[in-house]
XYZ file of C-alpha atoms in Angstrom:
196
model
C -80.762 171.938 148.458
C -77.508 172.841 146.688
C -76.350 176.428 147.097
C -76.352 178.449 143.890
C -72.862 179.518 142.766
C -71.614 181.590 139.841
C -68.024 181.712 138.639
C -65.680 184.449 137.428
C -65.253 183.854 133.703
C -61.974 185.631 132.874
C -58.763 187.178 134.160
C -56.622 186.415 137.213
C -59.531 185.033 139.273
C -60.988 182.931 136.439
C -63.116 179.972 137.621
C -63.297 181.347 141.184
C -66.720 180.417 142.615
C -68.890 183.244 143.960
C -71.489 182.074 146.493
C -74.966 183.535 146.019
C -76.588 184.617 149.272
C -80.324 184.314 149.723
C -81.505 187.926 149.423
C -84.648 189.448 147.944
C -84.171 190.763 144.407
C -80.674 189.301 144.054
C -80.068 188.096 140.475
C -76.431 187.309 139.752
C -75.454 188.292 136.222
C -75.151 184.982 134.300
C -71.710 183.874 133.097
C -72.507 184.301 129.409
C -73.898 187.809 129.938
C -70.716 188.816 131.803
C -68.640 187.290 129.020
C -70.560 189.358 126.453
C -70.173 192.550 128.507
C -66.430 192.107 128.885
C -66.082 191.350 125.172
C -67.799 194.690 124.548
C -65.486 196.441 127.017
C -62.459 194.798 125.416
C -63.565 196.275 122.086
C -64.012 199.819 123.427
C -61.017 199.812 125.801
C -58.624 197.702 123.757
C -58.187 195.352 126.711
C -56.747 198.146 128.912
C -58.136 198.002 132.453
C -55.246 199.126 134.657
C -56.152 202.831 134.512
C -59.917 202.315 134.826
C -62.107 203.340 137.779
C -65.271 201.244 138.001
C -68.375 201.580 140.176
C -70.576 198.499 140.731
C -73.554 200.260 142.286
C -75.853 197.334 143.160
C -73.093 194.811 143.713
C -75.147 191.885 145.034
C -72.850 188.871 144.695
C -70.086 191.061 143.272
C -69.993 189.024 140.040
C -69.649 192.137 137.857
C -67.200 193.987 140.096
C -64.955 190.996 140.777
C -64.975 190.206 137.050
C -63.588 193.694 136.415
C -61.058 193.337 139.234
C -60.003 189.954 137.840
C -59.141 191.634 134.549
C -56.882 194.165 136.260
C -59.117 197.217 136.761
C -57.207 199.847 138.711
C -60.064 200.603 141.117
C -63.400 198.834 141.646
C -65.868 200.293 144.129
C -68.799 198.064 145.063
C -71.929 199.337 146.800
C -74.423 196.990 148.446
C -77.061 197.485 151.141
C -77.930 193.896 152.118
C -75.835 192.925 155.193
C -75.475 189.252 154.217
C -74.368 190.213 150.706
C -71.886 192.769 152.091
C -70.392 190.133 154.394
C -70.021 187.729 151.447
C -68.383 190.453 149.316
C -65.873 191.236 152.069
C -65.089 187.557 152.577
C -64.441 187.040 148.854
C -62.311 190.191 148.637
C -60.185 188.897 151.526
C -59.889 185.417 150.010
C -58.775 186.846 146.645
C -56.549 189.499 148.281
C -58.177 191.923 145.840
C -56.484 195.190 146.821
C -58.079 197.041 143.892
C -61.584 196.479 145.348
C -63.381 198.678 147.884
C -66.699 197.617 149.387
C -69.173 200.157 150.707
C -72.212 199.091 152.723
C -75.021 201.530 152.014
C -77.864 202.820 149.878
C -77.036 203.400 146.204
C -78.622 206.872 146.020
C -76.916 208.093 149.197
C -73.551 206.866 147.937
C -74.063 208.532 144.540
C -74.887 211.830 146.219
C -71.810 211.653 148.470
C -69.152 210.481 146.021
C -66.411 213.083 145.862
C -63.588 211.128 144.235
C -62.555 211.290 140.578
C -65.298 210.340 138.104
C -65.646 206.725 137.022
C -64.773 205.253 133.617
C -67.557 202.672 133.953
C -70.640 202.426 136.136
C -72.429 199.066 136.295
C -76.105 199.099 137.266
C -77.996 195.890 137.997
C -80.684 197.141 140.384
C -83.679 195.134 141.639
C -86.277 195.071 138.880
C -89.617 196.913 138.870
C -88.722 199.316 141.675
C -88.063 202.435 139.561
C -84.356 202.627 140.406
C -83.201 203.835 136.998
C -85.615 206.782 137.012
C -84.065 207.916 140.293
C -80.482 207.396 139.126
C -80.238 208.939 135.626
C -79.923 212.546 136.797
C -77.182 211.659 139.304
C -74.898 209.912 136.803
C -73.340 212.913 134.978
C -71.725 214.061 138.249
C -69.896 210.755 138.776
C -69.186 209.525 135.222
C -66.254 210.917 133.285
C -66.789 212.427 129.818
C -67.203 209.539 127.349
C -67.419 207.128 130.286
C -69.389 203.905 129.880
C -72.563 202.768 131.594
C -73.692 199.132 131.787
C -77.326 198.497 132.717
C -79.423 195.383 133.262
C -83.182 195.915 133.198
C -86.493 194.137 132.787
C -87.191 195.918 129.483
C -85.210 197.442 126.628
C -84.023 200.969 127.479
C -84.525 204.275 125.763
C -81.650 206.268 127.264
C -82.194 209.941 128.061
C -80.332 212.776 126.375
C -76.619 212.774 127.061
C -76.315 208.982 126.741
C -75.621 207.037 123.545
C -76.589 203.362 123.249
C -73.556 201.389 122.023
C -74.650 197.768 122.432
C -77.676 195.864 123.690
C -78.762 192.256 123.973
C -81.138 189.999 125.889
C -80.730 186.792 127.882
C -83.919 185.194 129.157
C -85.966 187.977 130.755
C -82.975 190.286 131.234
C -82.139 193.099 128.823
C -78.579 194.383 129.047
C -77.098 197.505 127.535
C -73.806 199.380 127.184
C -74.066 203.152 126.852
C -71.619 206.006 126.504
C -71.982 209.244 128.423
C -71.768 211.859 125.681
C -70.590 214.766 127.805
C -70.796 217.174 124.894
C -74.603 216.811 125.052
C -74.729 217.424 128.803
C -76.487 220.649 129.705
C -78.085 221.635 132.962
C -81.233 222.612 131.090
C -81.630 219.279 129.293
C -85.063 218.067 130.466
C -84.181 214.481 129.590
C -81.631 214.308 132.406
C -83.171 216.699 134.911
């Protein structure tokens, strides 16, 4: 049986194949969905990536994070818990000599709670479906996302974002709903029940 492979669609690493390891819940973001996302980002960022800090929280194959790195993002931090996926991410980083990429092996919630670096300009969330990950993550995001930072989410259903987040774009490909949101820091209050 032929191994499944996805490819980076734009930037310096364009057409680079990304091997897909066999891991439960792993769904690489399809090429056309990544192309749509980065068209959206191009619109909101004017094509400027060099000063951007990006967190790919459920990295999986790294398709989203390496796509951002390929387009010149200043810093891309990937988080993944599956050992085989982590090994594949590290191998691809080494092959690409992607100095702007850091790979962290660990649990997404633990990493979110321990992050102490500058807030991120974009957080990308493509967690395993139907495991309640987003409910556990919403309240942690304001601490690690800069004011007016962006949030990209893939989910099994269309999202109704909680207070403090503004839906900018959304679309659907097959069974996957994908969304781009802005963190509206001016709405952030510690007493907001929607994000507590």
